[in-house]
PDB file of C-alpha atoms in Angstrom:
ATOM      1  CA  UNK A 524      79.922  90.511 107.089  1.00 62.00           C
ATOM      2  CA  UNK A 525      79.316  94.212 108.497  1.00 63.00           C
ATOM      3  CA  UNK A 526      74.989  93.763 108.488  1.00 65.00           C
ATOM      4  CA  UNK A 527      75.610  89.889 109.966  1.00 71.00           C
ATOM      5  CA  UNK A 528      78.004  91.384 112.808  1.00 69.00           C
ATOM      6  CA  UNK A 529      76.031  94.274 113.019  1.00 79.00           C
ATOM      7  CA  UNK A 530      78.808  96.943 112.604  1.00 82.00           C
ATOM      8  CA  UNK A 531      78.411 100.432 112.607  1.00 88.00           C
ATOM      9  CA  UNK A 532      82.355 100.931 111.428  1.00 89.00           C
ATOM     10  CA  UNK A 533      84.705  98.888 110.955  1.00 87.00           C
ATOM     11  CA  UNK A 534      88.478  99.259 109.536  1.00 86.00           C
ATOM     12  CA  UNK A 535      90.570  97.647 106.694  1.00 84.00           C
ATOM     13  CA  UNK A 536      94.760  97.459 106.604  1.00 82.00           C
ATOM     14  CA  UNK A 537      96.239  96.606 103.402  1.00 77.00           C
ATOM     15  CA  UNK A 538      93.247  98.045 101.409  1.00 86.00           C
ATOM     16  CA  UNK A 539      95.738  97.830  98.030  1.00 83.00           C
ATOM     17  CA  UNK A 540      92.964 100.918  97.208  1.00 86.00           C
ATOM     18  CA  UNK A 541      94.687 103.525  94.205  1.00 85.00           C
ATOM     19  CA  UNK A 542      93.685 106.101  92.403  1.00 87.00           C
ATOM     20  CA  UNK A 543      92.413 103.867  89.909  1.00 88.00           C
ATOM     21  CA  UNK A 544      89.987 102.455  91.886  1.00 88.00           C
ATOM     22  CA  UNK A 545      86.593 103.746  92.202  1.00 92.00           C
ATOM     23  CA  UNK A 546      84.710 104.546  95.406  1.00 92.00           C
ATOM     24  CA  UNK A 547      81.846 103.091  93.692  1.00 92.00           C
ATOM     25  CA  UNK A 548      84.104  99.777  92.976  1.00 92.00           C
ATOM     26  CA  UNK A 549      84.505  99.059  96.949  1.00 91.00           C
ATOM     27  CA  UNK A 550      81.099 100.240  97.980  1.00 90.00           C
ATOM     28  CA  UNK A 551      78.763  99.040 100.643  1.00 89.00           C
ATOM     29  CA  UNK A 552      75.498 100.251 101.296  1.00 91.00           C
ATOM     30  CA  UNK A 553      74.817 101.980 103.717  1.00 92.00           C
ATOM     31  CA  UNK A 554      78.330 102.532 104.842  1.00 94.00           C
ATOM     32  CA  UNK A 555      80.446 105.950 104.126  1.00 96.00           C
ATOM     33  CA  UNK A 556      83.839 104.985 102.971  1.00 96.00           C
ATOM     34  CA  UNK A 557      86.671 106.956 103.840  1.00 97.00           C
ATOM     35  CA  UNK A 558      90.003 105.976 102.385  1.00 94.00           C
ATOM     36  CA  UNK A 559      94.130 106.233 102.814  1.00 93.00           C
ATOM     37  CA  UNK A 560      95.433 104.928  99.574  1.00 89.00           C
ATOM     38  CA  UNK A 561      99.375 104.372  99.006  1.00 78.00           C
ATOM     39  CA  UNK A 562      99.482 105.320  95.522  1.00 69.00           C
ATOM     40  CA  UNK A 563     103.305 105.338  95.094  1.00 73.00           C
ATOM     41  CA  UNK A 564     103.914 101.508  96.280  1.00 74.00           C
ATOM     42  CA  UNK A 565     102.234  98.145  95.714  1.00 74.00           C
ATOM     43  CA  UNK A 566     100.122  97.552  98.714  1.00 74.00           C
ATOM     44  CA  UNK A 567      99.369  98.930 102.093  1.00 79.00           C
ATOM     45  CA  UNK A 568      96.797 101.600 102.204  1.00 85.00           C
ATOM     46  CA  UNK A 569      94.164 101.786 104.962  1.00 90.00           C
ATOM     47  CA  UNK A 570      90.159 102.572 105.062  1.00 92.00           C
ATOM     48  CA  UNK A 571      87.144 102.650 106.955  1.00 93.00           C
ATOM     49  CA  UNK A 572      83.244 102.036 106.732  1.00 92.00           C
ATOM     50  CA  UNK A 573      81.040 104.555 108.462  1.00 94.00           C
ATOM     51  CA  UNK A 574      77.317 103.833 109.488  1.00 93.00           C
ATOM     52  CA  UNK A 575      75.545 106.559 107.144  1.00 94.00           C
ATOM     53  CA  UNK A 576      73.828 107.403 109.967  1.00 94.00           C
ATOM     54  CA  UNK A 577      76.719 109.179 111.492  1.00 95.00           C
ATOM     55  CA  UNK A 578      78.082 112.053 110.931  1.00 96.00           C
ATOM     56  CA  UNK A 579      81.701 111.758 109.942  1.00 97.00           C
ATOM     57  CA  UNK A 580      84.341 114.106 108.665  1.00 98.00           C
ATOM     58  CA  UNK A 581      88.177 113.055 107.831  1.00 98.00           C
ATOM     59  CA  UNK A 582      90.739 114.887 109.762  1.00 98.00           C
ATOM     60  CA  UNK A 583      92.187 115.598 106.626  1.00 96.00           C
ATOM     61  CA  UNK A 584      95.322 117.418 108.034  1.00 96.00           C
ATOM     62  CA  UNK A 585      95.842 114.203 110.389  1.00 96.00           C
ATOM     63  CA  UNK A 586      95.787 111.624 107.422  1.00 96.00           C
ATOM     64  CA  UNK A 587      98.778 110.638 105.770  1.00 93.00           C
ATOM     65  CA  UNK A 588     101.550 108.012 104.985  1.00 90.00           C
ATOM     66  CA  UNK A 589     104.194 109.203 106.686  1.00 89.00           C
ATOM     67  CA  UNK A 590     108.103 109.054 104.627  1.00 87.00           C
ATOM     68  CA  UNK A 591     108.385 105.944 107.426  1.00 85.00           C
ATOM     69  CA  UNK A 592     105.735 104.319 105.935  1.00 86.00           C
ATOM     70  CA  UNK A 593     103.083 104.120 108.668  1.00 88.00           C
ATOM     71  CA  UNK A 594      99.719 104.896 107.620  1.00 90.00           C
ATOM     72  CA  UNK A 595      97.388 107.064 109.064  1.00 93.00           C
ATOM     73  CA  UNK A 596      93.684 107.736 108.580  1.00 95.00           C
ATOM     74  CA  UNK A 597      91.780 110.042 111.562  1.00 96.00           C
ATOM     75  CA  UNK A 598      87.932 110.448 111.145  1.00 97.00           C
ATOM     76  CA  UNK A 599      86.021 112.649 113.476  1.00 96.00           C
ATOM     77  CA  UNK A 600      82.691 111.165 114.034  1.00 95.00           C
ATOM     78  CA  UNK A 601      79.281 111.533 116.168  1.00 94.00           C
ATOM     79  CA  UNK A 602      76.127 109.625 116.757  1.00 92.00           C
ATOM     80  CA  UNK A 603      73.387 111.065 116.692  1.00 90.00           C
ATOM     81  CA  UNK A 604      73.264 114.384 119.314  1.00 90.00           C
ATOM     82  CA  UNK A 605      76.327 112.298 121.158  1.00 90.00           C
ATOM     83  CA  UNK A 606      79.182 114.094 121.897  1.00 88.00           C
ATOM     84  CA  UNK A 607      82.052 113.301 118.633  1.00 91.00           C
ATOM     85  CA  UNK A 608      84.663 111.181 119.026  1.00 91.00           C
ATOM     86  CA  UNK A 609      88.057 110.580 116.840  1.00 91.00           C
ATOM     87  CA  UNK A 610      89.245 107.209 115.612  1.00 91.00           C
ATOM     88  CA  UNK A 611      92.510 106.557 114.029  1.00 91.00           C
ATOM     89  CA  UNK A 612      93.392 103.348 111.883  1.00 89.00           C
ATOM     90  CA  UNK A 613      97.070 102.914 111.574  1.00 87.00           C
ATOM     91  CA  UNK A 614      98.823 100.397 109.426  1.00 87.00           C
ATOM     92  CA  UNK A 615     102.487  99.427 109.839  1.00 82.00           C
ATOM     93  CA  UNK A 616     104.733  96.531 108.045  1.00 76.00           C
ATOM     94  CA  UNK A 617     107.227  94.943 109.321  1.00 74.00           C
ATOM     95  CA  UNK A 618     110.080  97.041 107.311  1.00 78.00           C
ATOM     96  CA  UNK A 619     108.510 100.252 109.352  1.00 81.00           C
ATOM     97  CA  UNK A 620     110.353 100.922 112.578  1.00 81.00           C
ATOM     98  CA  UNK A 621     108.307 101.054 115.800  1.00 78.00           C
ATOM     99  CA  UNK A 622     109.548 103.961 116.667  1.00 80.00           C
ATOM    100  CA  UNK A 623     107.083 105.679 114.131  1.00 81.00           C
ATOM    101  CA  UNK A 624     104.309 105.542 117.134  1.00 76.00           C
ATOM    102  CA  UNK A 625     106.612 108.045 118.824  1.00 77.00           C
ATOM    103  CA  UNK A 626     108.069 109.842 115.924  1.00 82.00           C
ATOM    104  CA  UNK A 627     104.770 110.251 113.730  1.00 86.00           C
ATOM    105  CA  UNK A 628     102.065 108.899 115.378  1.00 84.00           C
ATOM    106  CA  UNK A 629     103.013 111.434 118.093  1.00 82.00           C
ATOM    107  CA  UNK A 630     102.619 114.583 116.053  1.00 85.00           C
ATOM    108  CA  UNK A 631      99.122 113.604 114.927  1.00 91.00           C
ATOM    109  CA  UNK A 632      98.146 112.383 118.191  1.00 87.00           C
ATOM    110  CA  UNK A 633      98.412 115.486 119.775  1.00 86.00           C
ATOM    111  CA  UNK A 634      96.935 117.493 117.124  1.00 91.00           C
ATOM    112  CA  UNK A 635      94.528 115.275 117.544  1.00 91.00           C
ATOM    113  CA  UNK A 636      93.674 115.809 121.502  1.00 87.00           C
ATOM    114  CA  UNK A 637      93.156 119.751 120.527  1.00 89.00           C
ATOM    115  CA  UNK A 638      89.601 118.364 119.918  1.00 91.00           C
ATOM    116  CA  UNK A 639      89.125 117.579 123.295  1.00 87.00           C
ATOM    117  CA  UNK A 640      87.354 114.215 122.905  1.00 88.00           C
ATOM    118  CA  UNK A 641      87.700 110.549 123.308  1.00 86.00           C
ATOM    119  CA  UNK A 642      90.404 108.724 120.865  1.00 86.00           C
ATOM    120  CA  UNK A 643      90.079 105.544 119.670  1.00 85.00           C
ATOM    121  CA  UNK A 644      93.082 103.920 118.167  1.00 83.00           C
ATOM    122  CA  UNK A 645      92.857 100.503 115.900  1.00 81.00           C
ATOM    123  CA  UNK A 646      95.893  99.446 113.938  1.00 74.00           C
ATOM    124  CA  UNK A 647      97.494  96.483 112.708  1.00 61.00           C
ATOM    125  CA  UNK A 648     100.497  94.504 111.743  1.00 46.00           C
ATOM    126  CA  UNK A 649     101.077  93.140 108.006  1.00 37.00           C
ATOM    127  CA  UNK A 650      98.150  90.744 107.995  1.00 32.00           C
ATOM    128  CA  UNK A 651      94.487  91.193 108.000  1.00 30.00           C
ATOM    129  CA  UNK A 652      93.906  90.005 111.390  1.00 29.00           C
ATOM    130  CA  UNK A 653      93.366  93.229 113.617  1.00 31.00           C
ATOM    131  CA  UNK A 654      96.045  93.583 116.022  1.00 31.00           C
ATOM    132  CA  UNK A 655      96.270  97.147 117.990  1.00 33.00           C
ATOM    133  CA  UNK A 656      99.478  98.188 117.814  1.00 34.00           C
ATOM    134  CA  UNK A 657     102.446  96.058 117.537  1.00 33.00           C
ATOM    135  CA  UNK A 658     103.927  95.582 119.721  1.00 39.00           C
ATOM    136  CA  UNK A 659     101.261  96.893 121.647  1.00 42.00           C
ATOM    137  CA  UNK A 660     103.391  98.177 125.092  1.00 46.00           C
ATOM    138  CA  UNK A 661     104.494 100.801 122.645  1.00 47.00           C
ATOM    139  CA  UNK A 662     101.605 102.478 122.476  1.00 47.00           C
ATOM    140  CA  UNK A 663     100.652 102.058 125.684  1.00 46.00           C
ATOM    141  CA  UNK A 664     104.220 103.162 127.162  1.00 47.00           C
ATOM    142  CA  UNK A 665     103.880 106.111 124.923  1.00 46.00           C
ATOM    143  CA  UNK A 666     100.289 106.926 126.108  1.00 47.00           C
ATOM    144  CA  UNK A 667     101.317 107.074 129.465  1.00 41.00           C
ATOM    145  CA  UNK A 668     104.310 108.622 128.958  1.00 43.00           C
ATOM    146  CA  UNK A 669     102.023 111.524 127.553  1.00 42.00           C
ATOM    147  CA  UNK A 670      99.595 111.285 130.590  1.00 37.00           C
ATOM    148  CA  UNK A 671      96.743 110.828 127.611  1.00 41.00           C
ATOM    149  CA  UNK A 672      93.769 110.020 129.686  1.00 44.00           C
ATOM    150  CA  UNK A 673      91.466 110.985 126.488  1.00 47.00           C
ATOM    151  CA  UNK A 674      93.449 108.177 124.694  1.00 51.00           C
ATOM    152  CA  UNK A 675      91.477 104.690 124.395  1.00 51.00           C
ATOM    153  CA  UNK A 676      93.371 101.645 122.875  1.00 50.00           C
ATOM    154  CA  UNK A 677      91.214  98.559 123.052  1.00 50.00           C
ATOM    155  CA  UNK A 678      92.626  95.397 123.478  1.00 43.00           C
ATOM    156  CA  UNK A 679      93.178  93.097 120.958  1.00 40.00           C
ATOM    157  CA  UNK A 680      90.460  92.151 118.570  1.00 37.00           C
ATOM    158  CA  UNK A 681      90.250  89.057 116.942  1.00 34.00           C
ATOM    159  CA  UNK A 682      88.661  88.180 113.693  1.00 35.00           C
ATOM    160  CA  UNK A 683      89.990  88.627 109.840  1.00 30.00           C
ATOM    161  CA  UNK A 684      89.391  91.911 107.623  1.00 30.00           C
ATOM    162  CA  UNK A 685      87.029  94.006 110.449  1.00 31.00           C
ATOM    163  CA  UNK A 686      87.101  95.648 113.057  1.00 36.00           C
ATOM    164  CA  UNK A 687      83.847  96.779 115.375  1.00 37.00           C
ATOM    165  CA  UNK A 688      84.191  99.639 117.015  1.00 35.00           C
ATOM    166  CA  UNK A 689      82.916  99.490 120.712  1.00 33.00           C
ATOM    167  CA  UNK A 690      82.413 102.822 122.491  1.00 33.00           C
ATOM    168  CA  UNK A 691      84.595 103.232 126.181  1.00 31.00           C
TER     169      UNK A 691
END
């Protein structure tokens, strides 16, 4: 699916990744794989497929499952001599309270916009299909509430298990 689409990254929610489960076991070439596994719970986890090409680094310090339950995974990344970006994939059930976009997504946001360069934000509900933040006036209330112009959260996109990321 990523060469047909043509992705260059692309995002999964509800990986079910653990410990016991081999980089090597979810591979695919030519992608880096950078993964948020919820080893303490059936489920959940989040990861992401980089274009080898890039250069990418997880914001280690930024990537967690937070005692709410909302998951977390920041990469820092740059094409080529571009200037970097950060993306964030986010998971959520329905058992986690929205308020964890103000409560924990807020801490790592702004730790985040130390970097000084564009976010990109992709998260989803409990299914496959990529939904960015729901409800998504959360975010966007909470964005603006921050005044965080460096902050991009793309609309909705559509299609099961992927996401392509678009630059803004």
């Amino acid at each position: 699916m990523a060469k047909k689409h043509k992705l260059d990254i692309f995002t999964i929610s509800e990986s079910w990744l653990t410990d016991s489960v081999s980089d090597l076991e979810v591979e695919f070439p030519g992608f880096s794989l950078f993964r948020l596994d919820r080893n303490y719970k059936i489920g959940g986890g989040v990861c992401a497929y980089v274009n080898n090409s890039f250069k990418c680094v997880k914001l280690a310090d930024l990537s967690y499952v937070s005692d709410t339950g909302l998951h977390q995974l920041w990469l820092k990344v740059q094409v080529k001599n571009f200037k970097s970006f950060i993306i964030c994939t986010a998971y959520r059930t329905d058992d986690v309270p929205v308020n964890c976009f103000e409560t924990d997504l807020s801490f790592t946001l702004t730790s985040a916009m130390t970097f000084n360069v564009p976010i990109f934000i992709f998260s989803t509900c409990t299914n496959p299909i990529i939904h960015l933040f729901y409800p998504p006036q959360n975010l966007h209330r909470h964005c603006f509430r921050l005044l965080l112009g460096q902050v991009h959260v793309p609309g909705e996109i559509a299609n099961n298990e992927y996401a392509k990321f678009w630059g803004g």
